[in-house]
Each structure stands twice: as structure tokens, then as C-alpha cells.
C-alpha positions as CSV (number, residue, x, y, z in Angstrom):
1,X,212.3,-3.0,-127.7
2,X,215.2,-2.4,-130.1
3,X,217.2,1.1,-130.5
4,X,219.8,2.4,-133.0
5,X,223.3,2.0,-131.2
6,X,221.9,-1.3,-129.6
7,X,224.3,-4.0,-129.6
8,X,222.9,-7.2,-131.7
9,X,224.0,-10.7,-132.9
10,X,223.9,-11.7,-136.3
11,X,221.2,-14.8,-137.0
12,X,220.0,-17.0,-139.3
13,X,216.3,-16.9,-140.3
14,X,214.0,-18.2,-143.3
15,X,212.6,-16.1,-145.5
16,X,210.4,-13.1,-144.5
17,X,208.3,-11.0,-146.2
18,X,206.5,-8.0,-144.7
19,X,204.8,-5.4,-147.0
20,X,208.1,-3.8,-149.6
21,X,210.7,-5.5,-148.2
22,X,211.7,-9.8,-148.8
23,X,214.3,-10.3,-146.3
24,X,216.4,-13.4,-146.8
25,X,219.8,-14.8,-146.1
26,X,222.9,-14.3,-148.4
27,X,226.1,-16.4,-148.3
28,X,227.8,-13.5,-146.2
29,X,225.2,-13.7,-144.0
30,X,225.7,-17.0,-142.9
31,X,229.2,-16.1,-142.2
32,X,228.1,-13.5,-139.7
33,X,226.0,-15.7,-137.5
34,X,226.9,-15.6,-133.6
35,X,228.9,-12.3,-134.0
36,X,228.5,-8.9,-132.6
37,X,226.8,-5.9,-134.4
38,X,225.6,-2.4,-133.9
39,X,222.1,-1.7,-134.9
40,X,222.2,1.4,-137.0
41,X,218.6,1.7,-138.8
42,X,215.5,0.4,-138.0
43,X,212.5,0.1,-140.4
44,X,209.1,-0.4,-138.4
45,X,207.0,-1.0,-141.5
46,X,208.8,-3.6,-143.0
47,X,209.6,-5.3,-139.4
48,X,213.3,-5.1,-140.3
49,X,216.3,-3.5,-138.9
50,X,219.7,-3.8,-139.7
51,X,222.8,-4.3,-138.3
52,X,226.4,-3.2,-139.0
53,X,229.6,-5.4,-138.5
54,X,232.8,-3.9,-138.2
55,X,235.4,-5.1,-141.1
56,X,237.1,-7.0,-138.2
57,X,234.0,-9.2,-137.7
58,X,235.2,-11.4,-139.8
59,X,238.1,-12.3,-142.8
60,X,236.1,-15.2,-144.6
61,X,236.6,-14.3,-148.3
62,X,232.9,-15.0,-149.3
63,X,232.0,-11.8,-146.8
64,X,231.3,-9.4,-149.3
65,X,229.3,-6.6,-146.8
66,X,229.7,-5.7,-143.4
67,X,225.8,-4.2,-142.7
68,X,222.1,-6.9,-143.3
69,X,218.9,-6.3,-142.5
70,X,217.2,-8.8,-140.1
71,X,213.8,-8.9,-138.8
72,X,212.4,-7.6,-135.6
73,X,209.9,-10.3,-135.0
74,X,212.2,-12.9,-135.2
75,X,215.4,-11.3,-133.3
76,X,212.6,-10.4,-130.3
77,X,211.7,-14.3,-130.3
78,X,215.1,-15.2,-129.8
79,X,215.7,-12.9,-127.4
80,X,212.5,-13.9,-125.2
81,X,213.9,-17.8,-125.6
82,X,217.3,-16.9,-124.5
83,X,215.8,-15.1,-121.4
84,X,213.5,-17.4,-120.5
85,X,216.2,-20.2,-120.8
86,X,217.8,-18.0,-118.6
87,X,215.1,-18.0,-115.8
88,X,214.9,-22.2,-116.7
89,X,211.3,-21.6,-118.0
């Protein structure tokens, strides 16, 4: 599972709703894919969590915040398929 000081990597999903919350990506977001993060809040309820990018991540203009929210579910998929791609399952 997922922890607050975790190290994560920004990603691009589709649209996801769970109960309060309609996560989706923004421009900046997209700008942020592939590059390293620190999870600093995690919201269980609304499958989400987000992670922070230091202002060094990265200098594109159209980067207008340095902390999204992401979801779980789909960050845990990714993980699994990178470590079973690891293992050449």
C-alpha cells in the first residue's frame, strides 16, 4: 500500500470519479508525467491521494501548481504491471 512521505511518479489517467471527489487531468498535469513526487495526503474515501513536486520538477510555463491528486486504484495497477513486467509475467 501507499504512505505519506512515499516516493511516487506523476501519471496520466482518464477521468475518475469516486463518491465527492472528480479527479481529472489539467494541462500542468500532463507536464508532470514520468517525474518524481512525494506523497503528502492521502484520501481513502475518495480513492485519491496526492502528490507534491518540488518547484524544480519542472520550468514549463503552463505548470501553474506543484501538488495533484491522483487515484489509488489506478497508481496500484501501474505499479502491479511494472512489477510483473519486472518478473517477465
Amino acid at each position: 500500500m501507499i504512505k505519506v512521505g512515499d516516493k511516487a511518479i506523476g501519471f496520466e489517467f482518464k477521468k475518475h470519479e469516486k463518491v465527492q471527489k472528480i479527479l481529472a487531468m489539467t494541462t500542468s498535469m500532463y507536464y508532470l508525467v514520468g517525474t518524481e513526487g512525494t506523497i503528502v495526503d492521502i484520501n481513502q474515501e475518495n480513492d485519491s491521494f496526492m502528490i507534491e513536486f518540488s518547484d524544480s520538477a519542472t520550468h514549463h510555463p503552463k505548470v501553474v501548481n506543484y501538488h495533484w491528486w491522483y487515484p489509488i486504484s489506478k497508481y496500484l495497477e501501474i505499479q502491479r504491471e511494472e512489477r510483473l513486467n519486472e518478473l517477465g509475467i
